Short mmCIF file of C-alpha atoms in Angstrom, two decimals:
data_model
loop_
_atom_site.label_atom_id
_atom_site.label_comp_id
_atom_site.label_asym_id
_atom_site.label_seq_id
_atom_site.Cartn_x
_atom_site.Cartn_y
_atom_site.Cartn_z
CA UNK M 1 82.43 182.51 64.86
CA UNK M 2 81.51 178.89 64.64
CA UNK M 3 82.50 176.71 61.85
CA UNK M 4 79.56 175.35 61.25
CA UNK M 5 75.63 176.35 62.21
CA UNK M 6 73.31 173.47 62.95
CA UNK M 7 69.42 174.90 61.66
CA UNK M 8 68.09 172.36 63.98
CA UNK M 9 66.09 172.57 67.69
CA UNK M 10 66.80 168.91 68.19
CA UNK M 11 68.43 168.25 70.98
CA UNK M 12 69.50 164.21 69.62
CA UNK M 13 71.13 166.47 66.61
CA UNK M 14 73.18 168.42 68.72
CA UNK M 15 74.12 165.69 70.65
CA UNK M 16 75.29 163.83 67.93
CA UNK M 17 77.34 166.79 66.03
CA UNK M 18 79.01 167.80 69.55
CA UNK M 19 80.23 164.04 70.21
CA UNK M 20 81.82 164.06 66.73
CA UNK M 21 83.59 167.26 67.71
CA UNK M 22 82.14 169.88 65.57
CA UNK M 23 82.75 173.72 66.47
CA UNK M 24 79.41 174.64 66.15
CA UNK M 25 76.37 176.99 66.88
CA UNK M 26 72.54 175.67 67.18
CA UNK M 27 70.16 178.23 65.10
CA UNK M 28 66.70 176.74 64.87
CA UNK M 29 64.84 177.62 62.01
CA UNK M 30 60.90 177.84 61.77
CA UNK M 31 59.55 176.63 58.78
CA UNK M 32 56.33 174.97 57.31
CA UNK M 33 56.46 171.66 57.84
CA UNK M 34 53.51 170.69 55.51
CA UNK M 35 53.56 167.71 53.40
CA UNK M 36 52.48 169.16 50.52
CA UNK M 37 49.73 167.00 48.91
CA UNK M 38 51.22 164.31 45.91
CA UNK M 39 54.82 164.27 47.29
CA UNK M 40 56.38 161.43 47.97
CA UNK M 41 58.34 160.40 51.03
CA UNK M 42 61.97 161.17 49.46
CA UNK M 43 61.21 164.18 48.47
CA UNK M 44 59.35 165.85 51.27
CA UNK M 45 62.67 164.64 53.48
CA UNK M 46 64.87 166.70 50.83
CA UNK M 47 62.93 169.54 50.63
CA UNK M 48 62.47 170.18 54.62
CA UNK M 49 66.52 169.41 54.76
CA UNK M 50 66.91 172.23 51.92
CA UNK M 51 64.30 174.80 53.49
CA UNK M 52 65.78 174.32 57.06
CA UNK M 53 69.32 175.32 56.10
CA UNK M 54 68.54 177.67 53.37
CA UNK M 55 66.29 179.32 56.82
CA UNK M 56 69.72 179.79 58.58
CA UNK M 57 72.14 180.01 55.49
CA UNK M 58 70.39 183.72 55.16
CA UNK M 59 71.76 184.90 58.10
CA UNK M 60 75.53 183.14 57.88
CA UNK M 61 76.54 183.10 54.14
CA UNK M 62 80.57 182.47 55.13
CA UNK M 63 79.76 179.75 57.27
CA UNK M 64 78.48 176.34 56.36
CA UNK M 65 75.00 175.45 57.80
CA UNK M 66 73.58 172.08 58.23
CA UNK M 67 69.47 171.45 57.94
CA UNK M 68 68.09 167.55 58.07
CA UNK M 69 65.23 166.21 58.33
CA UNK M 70 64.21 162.99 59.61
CA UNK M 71 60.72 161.40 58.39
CA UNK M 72 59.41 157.50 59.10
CA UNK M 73 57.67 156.12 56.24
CA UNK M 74 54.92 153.18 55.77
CA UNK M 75 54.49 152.80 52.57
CA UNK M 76 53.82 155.87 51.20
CA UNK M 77 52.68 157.29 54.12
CA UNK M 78 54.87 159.98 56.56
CA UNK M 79 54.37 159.60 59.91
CA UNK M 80 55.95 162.71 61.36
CA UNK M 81 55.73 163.88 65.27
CA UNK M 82 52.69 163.00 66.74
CA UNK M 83 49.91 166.02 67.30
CA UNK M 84 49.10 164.17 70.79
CA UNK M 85 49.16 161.33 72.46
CA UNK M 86 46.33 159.95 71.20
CA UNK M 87 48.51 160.38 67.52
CA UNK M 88 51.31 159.15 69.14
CA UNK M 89 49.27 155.76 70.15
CA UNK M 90 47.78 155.26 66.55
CA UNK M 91 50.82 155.61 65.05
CA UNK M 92 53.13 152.88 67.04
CA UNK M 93 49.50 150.35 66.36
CA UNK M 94 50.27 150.62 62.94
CA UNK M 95 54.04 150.31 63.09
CA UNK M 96 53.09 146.88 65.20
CA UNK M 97 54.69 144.20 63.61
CA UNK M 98 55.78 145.96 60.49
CA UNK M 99 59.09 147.19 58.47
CA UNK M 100 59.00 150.64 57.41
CA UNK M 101 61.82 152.90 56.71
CA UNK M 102 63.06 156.09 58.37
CA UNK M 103 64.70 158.54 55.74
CA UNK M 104 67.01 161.43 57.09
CA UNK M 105 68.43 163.67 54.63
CA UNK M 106 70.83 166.41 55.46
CA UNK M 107 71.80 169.73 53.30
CA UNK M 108 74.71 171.50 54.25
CA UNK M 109 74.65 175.34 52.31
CA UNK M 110 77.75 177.11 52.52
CA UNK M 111 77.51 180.69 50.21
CA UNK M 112 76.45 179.49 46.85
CA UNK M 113 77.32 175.63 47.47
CA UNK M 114 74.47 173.15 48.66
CA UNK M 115 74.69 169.48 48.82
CA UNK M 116 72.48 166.79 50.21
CA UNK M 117 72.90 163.50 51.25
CA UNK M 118 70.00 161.12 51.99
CA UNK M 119 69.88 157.93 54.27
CA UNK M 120 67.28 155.10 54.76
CA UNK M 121 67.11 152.76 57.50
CA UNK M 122 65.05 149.66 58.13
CA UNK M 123 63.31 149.39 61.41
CA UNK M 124 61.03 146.24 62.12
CA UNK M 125 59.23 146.52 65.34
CA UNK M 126 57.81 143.41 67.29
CA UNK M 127 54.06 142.67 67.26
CA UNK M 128 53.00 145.42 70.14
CA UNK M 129 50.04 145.10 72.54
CA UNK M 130 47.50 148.16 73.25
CA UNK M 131 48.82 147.78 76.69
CA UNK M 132 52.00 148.02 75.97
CA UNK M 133 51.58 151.23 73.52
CA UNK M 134 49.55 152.65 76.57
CA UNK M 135 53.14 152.38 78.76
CA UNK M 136 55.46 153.35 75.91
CA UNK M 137 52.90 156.65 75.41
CA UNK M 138 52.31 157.44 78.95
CA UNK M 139 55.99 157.51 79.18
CA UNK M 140 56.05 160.75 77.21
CA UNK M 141 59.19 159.66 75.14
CA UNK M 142 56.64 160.05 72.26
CA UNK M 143 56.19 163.37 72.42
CA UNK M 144 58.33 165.32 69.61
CA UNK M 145 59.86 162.36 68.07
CA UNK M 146 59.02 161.21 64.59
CA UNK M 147 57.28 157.87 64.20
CA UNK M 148 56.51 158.26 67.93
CA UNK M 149 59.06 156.73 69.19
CA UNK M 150 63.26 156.96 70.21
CA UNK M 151 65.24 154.03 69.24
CA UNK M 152 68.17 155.20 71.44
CA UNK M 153 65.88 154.86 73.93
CA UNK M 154 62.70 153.45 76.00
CA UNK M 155 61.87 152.66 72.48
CA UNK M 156 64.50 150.32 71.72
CA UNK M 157 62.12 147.29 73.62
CA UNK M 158 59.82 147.94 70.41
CA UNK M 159 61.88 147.38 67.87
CA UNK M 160 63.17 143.94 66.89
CA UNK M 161 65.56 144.78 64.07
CA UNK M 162 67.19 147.19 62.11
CA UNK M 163 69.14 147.34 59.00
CA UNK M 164 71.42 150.42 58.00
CA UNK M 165 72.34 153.64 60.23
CA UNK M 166 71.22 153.75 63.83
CA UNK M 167 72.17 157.00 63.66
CA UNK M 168 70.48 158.03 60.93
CA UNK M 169 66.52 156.41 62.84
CA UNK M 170 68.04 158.67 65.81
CA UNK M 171 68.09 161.97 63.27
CA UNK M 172 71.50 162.19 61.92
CA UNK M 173 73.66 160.04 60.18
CA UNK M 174 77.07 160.15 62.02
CA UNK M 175 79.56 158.78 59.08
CA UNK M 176 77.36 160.25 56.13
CA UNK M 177 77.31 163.40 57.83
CA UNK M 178 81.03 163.31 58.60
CA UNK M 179 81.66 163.03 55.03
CA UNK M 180 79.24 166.03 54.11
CA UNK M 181 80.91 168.15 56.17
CA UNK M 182 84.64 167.26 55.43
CA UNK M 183 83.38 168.07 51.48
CA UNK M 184 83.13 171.72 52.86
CA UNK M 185 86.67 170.99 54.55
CA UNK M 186 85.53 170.98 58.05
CA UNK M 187 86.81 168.11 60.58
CA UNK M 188 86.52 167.68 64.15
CA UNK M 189 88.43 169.10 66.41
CA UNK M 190 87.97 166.72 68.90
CA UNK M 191 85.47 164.08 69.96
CA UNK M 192 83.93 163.59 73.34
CA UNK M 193 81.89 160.34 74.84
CA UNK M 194 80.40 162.73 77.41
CA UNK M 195 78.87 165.60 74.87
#
């Protein structure tokens, strides 16, 4: 048995939980995803974090299991993964030139115990042509990601600053996390560049 179960399908999760040397096994969960109408940014980010692990936590009650959710936020507005690229194209216009935050919060459940972290970034992106949303979609980096785009990647010509976790735009705050997870006594057995 693992000694920890990620409730995530995201591949840039379990990258960055396998280069901080977690033991671990990826369950993806399948839940609504609905904002439901009135809630605010923080708390939508919580509650999908929450529902995610509680998902898996069902399944593995000796084991601790880690849900997060990742959201970018204008505003009050979520801009979650794009329906299309047509989605994908209106969102990054209205990004152009703007700050807006990406929140990631992360629940880790283990038996009766649940506790939650939250982080917030700032991510200003550069004044961005049509065109050059047209080259950024077509590359298909778009597709899945929230906000429409992948810092850690492509993306990164886009952006022109960012203030607080890198890791947490990318989906999962490394040191926050870290923390989390040693509160349920887990630590890594050994970390790895090439995961």
């Amino acid at each position: 048995m693992p000694d920890l179960i990620l409730a995530s399908g995201s591949p840039r999760r379990k990258e960055i939980i396998a280069r901080m040397g977690f033991d671990f096994e990826v369950v993806p969960t399948d839940i609504d995803e609905s904002v439901h109408a009135g809630e605010k940014p923080t708390a939508y980010v919580q509650r999908m974090a929450l529902s995610k692990a509680r998902a898996a936590a069902v399944h593995y009650p000796q084991v601790p299991v880690l849900g997060a959710d990742t959201a970018v936020i204008l505003g009050e507005t979520i801009f979650g993964k794009p329906k299309d690229r047509a989605d994908a194209k209106a969102m990054l216009l209205q990004l152009s030139g703007k700050t807006h935050q990406v929140m990631t919060a992360v629940t880790v459940i283990c038996g009766k115990v649940e506790r939650s972290i939250l982080e917030c970034t700032a991510v200003t992106f550069a004044p961005l042509s049509a065109d050059l949303v047209d080259i950024y979609v077509a590359s298909g980096e778009c597709d899945d990601k929230s906000g429409s785009y992948a810092l850690q990647g492509i993306g990164a010509m886009l952006i022109e600053r960012v203030s607080g976790s890198v890791s947490c735009v990318v989906g999962l705050p490394s040191c926050q996390t870290r923390l989390l997870l040693q509160s349920f006594g887990l630590k890594p057995r050994t970390v790895s560049a090439d995961a």
